[in-house]
């Protein structure tokens, strides 16, 4: 099986998983929770392909593992009453606190789910009720976005050790990993304090390899690579002055839910789960808090008036020497000079040459994109490129400084800017073994697990999985001990600071008292001396 094939499950593979699930329903009927699986979940299995594709992609199209995770998810959703979680059976005071809420979109048009860590103090809330609030929000976001991907932002501004609850964090990670596969666009850690570095490393170890590839440690300087200013909170340096205020959900009946994302109506299926065009403004009801300021900076059109792009929709990556390289040719079909600029959703992953330039009328240029060593190849098809262009005068085309200044002062949303979206892909006949050999000596320490080998499945089995889990548990144990020692040291330093402050104040009072006594004594001695002279 080639790498491209397990990144993009075929219609036959989706049908096979559905058939296996159907057979298991008959075989293990006695093991199904009382009342059977929920109608909503059964519709996702039998009336749409999107959900099944996620399970297949998460398990590298290993049918046994995909079926196991799908079945366990169905059981969990039924026994946990996931479809019955509503506003009338959760702690609304927790929701109204604004600890977590959806707001706006990222640059890919995905819903942004924000966690305000400083608002949570460990032990101050009932953990079970807090978990239920998380499930309410993640389910609501998925419903309103038609099962689209989600970007989670952990805002750690002004957060400290007391604001981090490892039990709650582990619950969120394990829930997303086990029951919401391939649902995250990015995990953004904003403004990580140095004191939480050890905790961050623990959390990173808990994540599966595919989720680590979506993890970004960001701050106010580079957040614009993921969220534009209009969707960015003002406290992050953006223009959005939104203050959280809860808006009740307008839930649709099960029968009217959109189940046709990537549905195989004509026994044909697009490549990959998110390859169908989606207009994000139409996904959420008007009263949804996710609908406000929801803009997509990567539009879907590719037929431009200034540039012709080949290939039109994808950058196909293939082996070139010891690199994985893709290329795209752009041609100026306008009657004037055109300036172009290339951006990507993962600038740290790719080397782009040239990334900007000028094309005279009818001129062409080939843009080469190389994947940097040390990055996970199995998720390359989730990355995207944006080619922007705008018409310029001949004088400006010969003045690079002014041209750079023009791009700097021109918004990507300007009417003068034409945009083309390209997705990353691998050729159908690409050899997986060649890929592993090419990256075997990158020195990343991930081996085949990093690049989607057979042992990388979250639900795989065997000695490699066991060794990895043992190593992971040992690492987590060491990091946890280091965190406890750090917490103890911080508490000791705080106590020491208070003691020093108290001693300083006491010493100041003593010095003031001594000086006062000495001044009085000197005054009395001076008075006696004056009396003796008289």
Short mmCIF file of C-alpha atoms in Angstrom, two decimals:
data_model
loop_
_atom_site.label_atom_id
_atom_site.label_comp_id
_atom_site.label_asym_id
_atom_site.label_seq_id
_atom_site.Cartn_x
_atom_site.Cartn_y
_atom_site.Cartn_z
CA UNK A 1 0.00 0.00 0.00
CA UNK A 2 1.32 3.43 -0.86
CA UNK A 3 1.44 6.38 1.51
CA UNK A 4 -0.99 8.36 -0.62
CA UNK A 5 -3.52 5.53 -0.46
CA UNK A 6 -3.66 5.44 3.32
CA UNK A 7 -3.78 9.23 3.56
CA UNK A 8 -6.86 9.28 1.31
CA UNK A 9 -9.17 6.31 1.96
CA UNK A 10 -10.91 5.07 -1.18
CA UNK A 11 -14.69 4.66 -1.49
CA UNK A 12 -14.17 0.90 -1.39
CA UNK A 13 -12.27 1.14 1.90
CA UNK A 14 -14.99 3.32 3.43
CA UNK A 15 -17.64 0.83 2.32
CA UNK A 16 -15.56 -2.02 3.75
CA UNK A 17 -15.40 -0.35 7.17
CA UNK A 18 -19.14 0.31 7.08
CA UNK A 19 -19.80 -3.34 6.17
CA UNK A 20 -17.53 -4.59 8.96
CA UNK A 21 -19.39 -2.40 11.44
CA UNK A 22 -22.72 -3.75 10.15
CA UNK A 23 -21.53 -7.32 10.58
CA UNK A 24 -20.32 -6.57 14.11
CA UNK A 25 -23.75 -5.15 14.94
CA UNK A 26 -25.22 -8.58 14.19
CA UNK A 27 -22.42 -10.62 15.74
CA UNK A 28 -22.15 -8.62 18.98
CA UNK A 29 -25.79 -7.62 19.33
CA UNK A 30 -25.82 -8.82 22.93
CA UNK A 31 -22.90 -6.52 23.81
CA UNK A 32 -24.56 -3.34 22.54
CA UNK A 33 -25.65 -1.02 25.38
CA UNK A 34 -29.32 -1.13 26.31
CA UNK A 35 -31.52 0.62 23.78
CA UNK A 36 -28.95 0.30 21.00
CA UNK A 37 -26.65 2.95 19.62
CA UNK A 38 -28.04 6.45 19.25
CA UNK A 39 -29.94 7.28 16.05
CA UNK A 40 -27.73 10.31 15.39
CA UNK A 41 -24.54 8.25 15.54
CA UNK A 42 -25.99 5.50 13.35
CA UNK A 43 -26.82 8.10 10.70
CA UNK A 44 -23.20 9.28 10.69
CA UNK A 45 -22.09 5.69 10.05
CA UNK A 46 -24.62 4.69 7.40
CA UNK A 47 -25.60 7.96 5.71
CA UNK A 48 -22.29 9.73 5.32
CA UNK A 49 -18.63 8.97 4.61
CA UNK A 50 -16.91 11.80 6.50
CA UNK A 51 -16.98 10.20 9.94
CA UNK A 52 -15.68 6.85 8.69
CA UNK A 53 -12.91 8.56 6.73
CA UNK A 54 -11.64 10.14 9.93
CA UNK A 55 -11.35 6.78 11.67
CA UNK A 56 -9.57 5.27 8.66
CA UNK A 57 -7.13 8.17 8.37
CA UNK A 58 -6.39 8.11 12.10
CA UNK A 59 -5.50 4.41 11.93
CA UNK A 60 -3.65 4.50 8.58
CA UNK A 61 -6.45 2.46 6.98
CA UNK A 62 -5.82 -0.56 9.18
CA UNK A 63 -9.35 -1.97 9.14
CA UNK A 64 -9.11 -3.85 12.42
CA UNK A 65 -7.94 -0.78 14.34
CA UNK A 66 -10.39 1.53 12.57
CA UNK A 67 -13.32 -0.74 13.41
CA UNK A 68 -12.15 -1.07 17.02
CA UNK A 69 -11.96 2.69 17.51
CA UNK A 70 -15.28 3.28 15.75
CA UNK A 71 -17.03 0.66 17.90
CA UNK A 72 -15.50 1.98 21.14
CA UNK A 73 -16.55 5.51 20.17
CA UNK A 74 -20.14 4.38 19.55
CA UNK A 75 -20.19 2.61 22.93
CA UNK A 76 -18.73 5.63 24.70
CA UNK A 77 -21.19 8.03 23.11
CA UNK A 78 -24.10 5.82 24.12
CA UNK A 79 -23.03 5.04 27.71
CA UNK A 80 -21.92 8.65 28.35
CA UNK A 81 -25.13 10.09 26.92
CA UNK A 82 -23.21 12.40 24.59
CA UNK A 83 -26.22 13.17 22.39
CA UNK A 84 -28.30 14.07 25.45
CA UNK A 85 -25.93 16.75 26.73
CA UNK A 86 -27.84 20.03 26.60
CA UNK A 87 -27.91 23.41 28.27
CA UNK A 88 -30.54 22.24 30.75
CA UNK A 89 -28.38 19.44 32.19
CA UNK A 90 -24.94 21.09 32.50
CA UNK A 91 -23.58 23.58 35.02
CA UNK A 92 -24.45 26.82 33.23
CA UNK A 93 -22.57 28.89 35.78
CA UNK A 94 -19.40 27.17 34.55
CA UNK A 95 -20.33 27.98 30.96
CA UNK A 96 -21.12 31.61 31.76
CA UNK A 97 -17.71 32.02 33.43
CA UNK A 98 -16.20 32.12 29.93
CA UNK A 99 -13.51 29.57 30.73
CA UNK A 100 -13.99 28.06 27.25
CA UNK A 101 -15.94 29.23 24.24
CA UNK A 102 -15.83 29.24 20.41
CA UNK A 103 -15.04 32.48 18.63
CA UNK A 104 -14.30 33.28 14.98
CA UNK A 105 -12.18 31.33 12.49
CA UNK A 106 -8.53 30.61 11.81
CA UNK A 107 -6.86 31.30 8.45
CA UNK A 108 -8.23 27.99 7.13
CA UNK A 109 -11.77 28.97 8.06
CA UNK A 110 -11.95 26.49 10.95
CA UNK A 111 -13.77 27.31 14.19
CA UNK A 112 -11.48 28.57 16.97
CA UNK A 113 -12.20 27.03 20.39
CA UNK A 114 -10.61 29.15 23.14
CA UNK A 115 -9.57 28.06 26.66
CA UNK A 116 -8.87 30.96 29.05
CA UNK A 117 -6.56 29.16 31.48
CA UNK A 118 -6.21 32.03 33.98
CA UNK A 119 -9.96 31.80 34.74
CA UNK A 120 -9.59 28.26 36.08
CA UNK A 121 -8.04 27.50 39.46
CA UNK A 122 -7.28 23.86 40.15
CA UNK A 123 -9.78 22.35 42.61
CA UNK A 124 -12.21 25.28 42.47
CA UNK A 125 -14.79 23.47 40.30
CA UNK A 126 -16.34 20.02 40.19
CA UNK A 127 -14.23 18.12 37.65
CA UNK A 128 -17.07 15.91 36.36
CA UNK A 129 -19.26 18.95 35.68
CA UNK A 130 -16.35 20.70 33.98
CA UNK A 131 -15.81 17.68 31.71
CA UNK A 132 -19.47 17.78 30.75
CA UNK A 133 -19.16 21.46 29.80
CA UNK A 134 -16.23 20.61 27.54
CA UNK A 135 -18.26 17.86 25.85
CA UNK A 136 -21.17 20.27 25.39
CA UNK A 137 -18.95 22.77 23.58
CA UNK A 138 -17.05 20.30 21.39
CA UNK A 139 -20.31 18.61 20.32
CA UNK A 140 -21.97 21.95 19.62
CA UNK A 141 -19.01 23.17 17.57
CA UNK A 142 -19.02 19.97 15.50
CA UNK A 143 -22.78 20.22 14.93
CA UNK A 144 -22.67 23.85 13.86
CA UNK A 145 -19.61 23.33 11.64
CA UNK A 146 -20.94 20.13 10.01
CA UNK A 147 -18.14 17.99 11.43
CA UNK A 148 -15.42 20.31 10.13
CA UNK A 149 -12.01 20.56 11.82
CA UNK A 150 -11.50 22.66 14.96
CA UNK A 151 -8.56 24.80 16.09
CA UNK A 152 -8.06 24.85 19.87
CA UNK A 153 -6.29 27.82 21.47
CA UNK A 154 -5.03 27.43 25.04
CA UNK A 155 -4.60 31.04 26.17
CA UNK A 156 -2.03 30.86 29.00
CA UNK A 157 -1.69 34.63 29.46
CA UNK A 158 -1.08 35.37 33.18
CA UNK A 159 -1.52 31.66 34.00
CA UNK A 160 0.51 29.90 36.69
CA UNK A 161 0.84 26.46 38.21
CA UNK A 162 -2.45 26.80 40.08
CA UNK A 163 -4.27 27.30 36.76
CA UNK A 164 -3.16 23.96 35.29
CA UNK A 165 -5.07 20.80 36.21
CA UNK A 166 -3.31 17.75 34.77
CA UNK A 167 -6.32 15.48 35.39
CA UNK A 168 -8.58 17.78 33.37
CA UNK A 169 -5.94 18.28 30.67
CA UNK A 170 -5.42 14.51 30.33
CA UNK A 171 -9.18 14.05 30.04
CA UNK A 172 -9.41 16.56 27.18
CA UNK A 173 -6.46 15.01 25.35
CA UNK A 174 -7.65 11.40 25.76
CA UNK A 175 -11.20 12.30 24.75
CA UNK A 176 -10.07 14.01 21.55
CA UNK A 177 -7.55 11.25 20.79
CA UNK A 178 -9.89 8.31 21.38
CA UNK A 179 -13.32 9.58 20.35
CA UNK A 180 -12.78 12.55 18.00
CA UNK A 181 -10.08 11.33 15.59
CA UNK A 182 -8.60 13.70 13.01
CA UNK A 183 -10.81 16.55 14.25
CA UNK A 184 -8.14 19.13 15.06
CA UNK A 185 -6.76 21.64 12.58
CA UNK A 186 -4.29 23.15 15.07
CA UNK A 187 -3.56 23.14 18.80
CA UNK A 188 -2.23 26.61 19.57
CA UNK A 189 -0.50 27.31 22.90
CA UNK A 190 -0.56 31.08 23.34
CA UNK A 191 1.87 32.95 25.60
CA UNK A 192 3.33 29.97 27.50
CA UNK A 193 4.94 31.16 30.78
CA UNK A 194 8.40 29.73 31.52
CA UNK A 195 7.15 28.23 34.76
CA UNK A 196 4.79 25.95 32.79
CA UNK A 197 7.43 24.61 30.37
CA UNK A 198 7.72 21.29 32.21
CA UNK A 199 3.93 20.89 32.25
CA UNK A 200 3.83 21.66 28.53
CA UNK A 201 6.36 18.90 27.85
CA UNK A 202 4.18 16.42 29.78
CA UNK A 203 1.12 17.41 27.74
CA UNK A 204 3.11 17.11 24.51
CA UNK A 205 4.11 13.55 25.42
CA UNK A 206 0.47 12.61 25.94
CA UNK A 207 -0.49 13.63 22.41
CA UNK A 208 -0.40 11.16 19.51
CA UNK A 209 2.17 11.86 16.78
CA UNK A 210 -0.45 13.25 14.39
CA UNK A 211 -1.65 15.74 17.01
CA UNK A 212 1.90 16.82 17.91
CA UNK A 213 2.33 17.73 14.25
CA UNK A 214 -0.57 20.20 14.65
CA UNK A 215 0.80 21.67 17.91
CA UNK A 216 2.16 25.23 17.79
CA UNK A 217 3.68 27.33 20.57
CA UNK A 218 2.72 30.89 19.60
CA UNK A 219 2.78 34.46 20.91
CA UNK A 220 1.60 37.90 19.81
CA UNK A 221 4.37 38.06 17.19
CA UNK A 222 3.51 34.95 15.17
CA UNK A 223 -0.18 34.38 15.92
CA UNK A 224 -1.02 36.07 12.59
CA UNK A 225 0.31 33.00 10.83
CA UNK A 226 -2.79 31.17 12.08
CA UNK A 227 -5.48 33.78 12.87
CA UNK A 228 -6.00 37.11 11.10
CA UNK A 229 -6.53 40.39 12.97
CA UNK A 230 -10.28 40.50 12.40
CA UNK A 231 -10.71 37.11 14.12
CA UNK A 232 -8.00 37.73 16.71
CA UNK A 233 -8.97 38.78 20.23
CA UNK A 234 -7.89 42.28 21.23
CA UNK A 235 -5.89 40.86 24.15
CA UNK A 236 -3.84 38.92 21.55
CA UNK A 237 -3.13 42.06 19.52
CA UNK A 238 -6.13 41.80 17.17
CA UNK A 239 -9.22 43.85 16.43
CA UNK A 240 -11.88 41.61 17.96
CA UNK A 241 -13.18 43.29 21.14
CA UNK A 242 -15.62 40.44 21.85
CA UNK A 243 -16.48 39.75 25.48
CA UNK A 244 -17.98 36.31 25.98
CA UNK A 245 -21.72 36.20 26.45
CA UNK A 246 -23.47 32.87 26.15
CA UNK A 247 -25.90 32.41 23.23
CA UNK A 248 -28.20 29.36 23.43
CA UNK A 249 -27.85 26.82 20.64
CA UNK A 250 -30.54 26.41 18.04
CA UNK A 251 -30.43 22.64 17.54
CA UNK A 252 -31.67 21.03 14.35
CA UNK A 253 -33.72 17.82 14.28
CA UNK A 254 -31.66 14.74 13.53
CA UNK A 255 -33.36 14.21 10.19
CA UNK A 256 -32.39 17.66 8.94
CA UNK A 257 -28.72 17.46 9.84
CA UNK A 258 -26.20 17.79 7.05
CA UNK A 259 -24.69 14.35 6.57
CA UNK A 260 -23.51 14.76 3.03
CA UNK A 261 -19.98 16.08 3.46
CA UNK A 262 -18.02 13.85 1.11
CA UNK A 263 -21.07 11.57 0.82
CA UNK A 264 -20.81 9.06 -1.97
CA UNK A 265 -24.01 9.88 -3.84
CA UNK A 266 -22.75 8.60 -7.20
CA UNK A 267 -20.35 5.92 -5.96
CA UNK A 268 -17.55 8.44 -6.39
CA UNK A 269 -15.63 10.27 -3.69
CA UNK A 270 -13.29 13.25 -3.60
CA UNK A 271 -9.72 12.80 -2.42
CA UNK A 272 -9.53 13.27 1.32
CA UNK A 273 -12.09 14.29 3.93
CA UNK A 274 -11.91 18.05 3.51
CA UNK A 275 -11.47 18.26 -0.24
CA UNK A 276 -15.09 19.30 -0.85
CA UNK A 277 -15.61 23.06 -1.06
CA UNK A 278 -17.36 24.46 1.99
CA UNK A 279 -18.72 27.98 2.39
CA UNK A 280 -18.07 28.64 6.06
CA UNK A 281 -20.47 31.56 6.46
CA UNK A 282 -23.40 29.20 5.78
CA UNK A 283 -22.45 26.52 8.31
CA UNK A 284 -23.62 28.18 11.53
CA UNK A 285 -27.01 29.60 12.46
CA UNK A 286 -27.05 33.42 12.66
CA UNK A 287 -27.25 33.44 16.46
CA UNK A 288 -24.19 31.24 16.87
CA UNK A 289 -21.18 32.92 18.58
CA UNK A 290 -19.01 31.14 16.01
CA UNK A 291 -20.64 32.99 13.14
CA UNK A 292 -19.51 36.47 14.15
CA UNK A 293 -16.36 37.74 12.51
CA UNK A 294 -16.05 34.46 10.67
CA UNK A 295 -13.86 35.19 7.70
CA UNK A 296 -11.77 32.84 5.61
CA UNK A 297 -8.49 34.18 4.34
CA UNK A 298 -7.95 31.19 2.05
CA UNK A 299 -10.75 31.43 -0.51
CA UNK A 300 -11.72 28.46 -2.58
CA UNK A 301 -11.55 29.82 -6.16
CA UNK A 302 -8.62 29.04 -8.46
CA UNK A 303 -9.65 30.45 -11.82
CA UNK A 304 -8.01 33.88 -11.67
CA UNK A 305 -7.92 36.80 -14.05
CA UNK A 306 -4.22 37.59 -13.58
CA UNK A 307 -2.53 34.22 -12.98
CA UNK A 308 -2.87 30.79 -14.51
CA UNK A 309 -1.61 28.03 -12.22
CA UNK A 310 -0.52 24.49 -13.15
CA UNK A 311 -1.44 22.19 -11.50
CA UNK A 312 -4.56 24.15 -10.70
CA UNK A 313 -5.56 22.75 -7.31
CA UNK A 314 -2.67 20.73 -5.85
CA UNK A 315 1.06 20.81 -5.26
CA UNK A 316 2.19 17.25 -5.96
CA UNK A 317 5.21 16.21 -3.86
CA UNK A 318 7.69 13.60 -5.08
CA UNK A 319 11.18 12.42 -4.16
CA UNK A 320 14.01 14.52 -5.59
CA UNK A 321 17.43 13.39 -4.36
CA UNK A 322 17.12 13.25 -0.58
CA UNK A 323 14.21 15.70 -0.44
CA UNK A 324 10.47 15.65 -0.92
CA UNK A 325 9.75 18.42 -3.43
CA UNK A 326 6.67 19.80 -5.13
CA UNK A 327 6.40 22.44 -7.82
CA UNK A 328 3.79 24.67 -9.40
CA UNK A 329 4.04 26.86 -12.48
CA UNK A 330 2.39 30.29 -12.50
CA UNK A 331 1.87 32.35 -15.65
CA UNK A 332 0.88 36.00 -15.94
CA UNK A 333 -2.16 36.14 -18.26
CA UNK A 334 -2.79 39.82 -17.57
CA UNK A 335 -1.80 42.71 -19.81
CA UNK A 336 0.28 44.34 -17.10
CA UNK A 337 3.04 43.26 -14.76
CA UNK A 338 1.95 41.18 -11.77
CA UNK A 339 3.59 40.79 -8.37
CA UNK A 340 3.06 37.46 -6.62
CA UNK A 341 3.59 36.19 -3.08
CA UNK A 342 3.34 32.65 -1.66
CA UNK A 343 2.17 31.83 1.88
CA UNK A 344 1.57 28.53 3.66
CA UNK A 345 -0.29 27.25 6.71
CA UNK A 346 2.97 25.73 8.03
CA UNK A 347 5.92 28.04 7.21
CA UNK A 348 8.22 26.10 9.52
CA UNK A 349 7.70 22.92 7.44
CA UNK A 350 8.47 24.12 3.94
CA UNK A 351 11.22 25.90 2.00
CA UNK A 352 9.68 27.92 -0.83
CA UNK A 353 11.80 29.23 -3.75
CA UNK A 354 10.95 31.80 -4.98
CA UNK A 355 8.35 32.96 -2.47
CA UNK A 356 7.79 36.34 -4.09
CA UNK A 357 8.56 38.06 -7.35
CA UNK A 358 7.31 39.91 -10.43
CA UNK A 359 5.97 38.48 -13.70
CA UNK A 360 5.77 40.54 -16.89
CA UNK A 361 2.86 39.84 -19.26
CA UNK A 362 2.92 36.22 -20.56
CA UNK A 363 5.93 35.39 -18.35
CA UNK A 364 6.05 32.22 -16.24
CA UNK A 365 7.94 30.99 -13.21
CA UNK A 366 8.17 27.62 -11.46
CA UNK A 367 7.83 27.73 -7.68
CA UNK A 368 9.57 24.87 -5.88
CA UNK A 369 8.44 23.76 -2.43
CA UNK A 370 10.61 21.40 -0.36
CA UNK A 371 9.57 19.68 2.85
CA UNK A 372 12.09 20.35 5.61
CA UNK A 373 13.61 17.26 7.24
CA UNK A 374 12.27 16.39 10.69
CA UNK A 375 8.61 17.04 9.92
CA UNK A 376 5.89 14.42 9.74
CA UNK A 377 5.17 13.46 6.16
CA UNK A 378 1.98 11.52 6.87
CA UNK A 379 0.09 14.77 7.53
CA UNK A 380 1.41 16.68 4.51
CA UNK A 381 -1.94 16.50 2.72
CA UNK A 382 -3.48 18.67 5.45
CA UNK A 383 -1.28 21.66 4.63
CA UNK A 384 -2.20 24.34 2.14
CA UNK A 385 -0.55 27.11 0.14
CA UNK A 386 -1.91 30.48 -0.83
CA UNK A 387 -0.66 32.24 -3.97
CA UNK A 388 -1.53 35.94 -3.93
CA UNK A 389 -0.98 38.41 -6.76
CA UNK A 390 -1.81 41.97 -7.74
CA UNK A 391 -1.23 44.10 -10.80
CA UNK A 392 1.54 46.71 -10.63
CA UNK A 393 3.08 49.40 -12.85
CA UNK A 394 6.27 48.79 -14.82
CA UNK A 395 8.08 51.37 -12.68
CA UNK A 396 7.15 49.56 -9.47
CA UNK A 397 8.24 46.20 -10.90
CA UNK A 398 11.84 47.49 -10.97
CA UNK A 399 11.76 48.83 -7.41
CA UNK A 400 11.94 45.92 -4.91
CA UNK A 401 11.90 48.12 -1.74
CA UNK A 402 8.71 49.91 -2.80
CA UNK A 403 7.17 46.62 -3.89
CA UNK A 404 7.89 45.09 -0.48
CA UNK A 405 6.35 48.12 1.18
CA UNK A 406 3.27 47.79 -1.04
CA UNK A 407 2.73 44.17 0.05
CA UNK A 408 3.26 45.17 3.66
CA UNK A 409 0.55 47.85 3.47
CA UNK A 410 -1.95 45.86 1.37
CA UNK A 411 -4.43 43.59 3.09
CA UNK A 412 -4.86 40.07 1.73
CA UNK A 413 -8.58 40.82 1.59
CA UNK A 414 -8.09 43.86 -0.64
CA UNK A 415 -10.10 43.83 -3.88
CA UNK A 416 -6.84 44.37 -5.77
CA UNK A 417 -5.39 41.08 -4.50
CA UNK A 418 -6.18 37.85 -6.34
CA UNK A 419 -5.86 34.63 -4.34
CA UNK A 420 -5.38 30.98 -5.31
CA UNK A 421 -5.56 28.10 -2.85
CA UNK A 422 -3.46 24.97 -3.36
CA UNK A 423 -3.51 21.75 -1.36
CA UNK A 424 -0.55 19.45 -0.75
CA UNK A 425 -0.74 15.93 -2.15
CA UNK A 426 1.41 12.89 -2.93
CA UNK A 427 1.31 10.95 -6.22
CA UNK A 428 -0.79 7.80 -6.26
CA UNK A 429 2.18 5.62 -7.23
CA UNK A 430 4.46 6.99 -4.52
CA UNK A 431 6.56 4.31 -2.80
CA UNK A 432 6.15 4.33 0.97
CA UNK A 433 9.38 2.37 1.52
CA UNK A 434 11.30 5.01 -0.42
CA UNK A 435 9.81 7.66 1.83
CA UNK A 436 10.89 5.85 4.99
CA UNK A 437 14.41 5.31 3.64
CA UNK A 438 14.72 8.94 2.64
CA UNK A 439 13.89 10.22 6.12
CA UNK A 440 15.50 7.42 8.15
CA UNK A 441 18.63 9.50 8.80
CA UNK A 442 17.01 12.82 9.62
CA UNK A 443 17.94 12.49 13.28
CA UNK A 444 14.47 13.30 14.57
CA UNK A 445 14.24 10.21 16.72
CA UNK A 446 10.74 9.36 15.48
CA UNK A 447 11.58 6.58 13.05
CA UNK A 448 8.73 4.99 11.17
CA UNK A 449 6.31 6.10 13.84
CA UNK A 450 6.85 9.74 12.87
CA UNK A 451 6.16 9.07 9.21
CA UNK A 452 3.11 6.87 9.42
CA UNK A 453 4.66 3.39 9.50
CA UNK A 454 2.67 0.36 10.53
CA UNK A 455 3.57 0.77 14.19
CA UNK A 456 2.35 4.34 14.47
CA UNK A 457 -1.30 3.57 14.95
CA UNK A 458 -2.77 4.79 18.22
CA UNK A 459 -4.63 1.51 18.54
CA UNK A 460 -1.90 -0.78 17.20
CA UNK A 461 -0.41 -3.66 19.12
CA UNK A 462 2.84 -5.51 19.52
CA UNK A 463 6.23 -5.01 21.10
CA UNK A 464 6.95 -1.60 19.57
CA UNK A 465 3.73 -0.18 20.96
CA UNK A 466 4.43 -1.63 24.38
CA UNK A 467 7.99 -0.28 24.45
CA UNK A 468 6.77 3.13 23.37
CA UNK A 469 4.09 3.18 26.05
CA UNK A 470 6.57 2.13 28.72
CA UNK A 471 9.02 4.81 27.60
CA UNK A 472 6.20 7.36 27.54
CA UNK A 473 5.06 6.46 31.05
CA UNK A 474 8.62 6.73 32.35
CA UNK A 475 9.07 10.11 30.70
CA UNK A 476 5.77 11.38 32.07
CA UNK A 477 6.72 10.13 35.54
CA UNK A 478 10.08 11.94 35.41
CA UNK A 479 8.50 15.15 34.12
CA UNK A 480 5.75 14.94 36.74
CA UNK A 481 8.34 14.60 39.49
CA UNK A 482 10.25 17.55 38.06
CA UNK A 483 7.05 19.60 38.04
CA UNK A 484 6.31 18.73 41.69
CA UNK A 485 9.86 19.69 42.64
CA UNK A 486 9.46 22.95 40.74
CA UNK A 487 6.15 23.66 42.48
CA UNK A 488 7.79 22.99 45.85
CA UNK A 489 10.69 25.27 44.99
CA UNK A 490 8.32 28.03 43.92
CA UNK A 491 6.36 27.74 47.18
CA UNK A 492 9.61 27.78 49.16
CA UNK A 493 10.81 30.87 47.26
CA UNK A 494 7.49 32.61 47.93
CA UNK A 495 7.74 31.87 51.66
CA UNK A 496 11.36 33.00 51.67
CA UNK A 497 10.39 36.26 49.97
CA UNK A 498 7.75 36.92 52.62
CA UNK A 499 10.24 36.17 55.41
CA UNK A 500 12.83 38.48 53.86
CA UNK A 501 10.20 41.20 53.44
CA UNK A 502 9.12 40.80 57.06
CA UNK A 503 12.72 40.94 58.26
CA UNK A 504 13.35 44.01 56.13
CA UNK A 505 10.32 45.78 57.59
CA UNK A 506 11.31 44.75 61.11
CA UNK A 507 14.85 45.98 60.54
CA UNK A 508 13.53 49.26 59.11
CA UNK A 509 11.33 49.79 62.18
CA UNK A 510 14.27 49.00 64.49
CA UNK A 511 16.57 51.42 62.67
CA UNK A 512 13.91 54.12 62.74
CA UNK A 513 13.38 53.56 66.47
CA UNK A 514 17.12 53.66 67.19
CA UNK A 515 17.53 56.84 65.15
CA UNK A 516 14.59 58.42 66.97
CA UNK A 517 16.01 57.52 70.38
CA UNK A 518 19.44 58.80 69.36
CA UNK A 519 18.00 62.07 68.08
CA UNK A 520 16.11 62.55 71.34
CA UNK A 521 19.24 61.72 73.36
CA UNK A 522 21.32 64.19 71.35
CA UNK A 523 18.64 66.83 71.75
CA UNK A 524 18.55 66.28 75.52
CA UNK A 525 22.35 66.41 75.77
CA UNK A 526 22.41 69.64 73.80
CA UNK A 527 19.77 71.12 76.08
CA UNK A 528 21.77 70.16 79.19
CA UNK A 529 24.92 71.71 77.73
CA UNK A 530 23.12 74.97 77.06
CA UNK A 531 21.77 75.06 80.64
CA UNK A 532 25.23 74.57 82.09
CA UNK A 533 26.59 77.50 80.06
CA UNK A 534 23.86 79.71 81.43
#
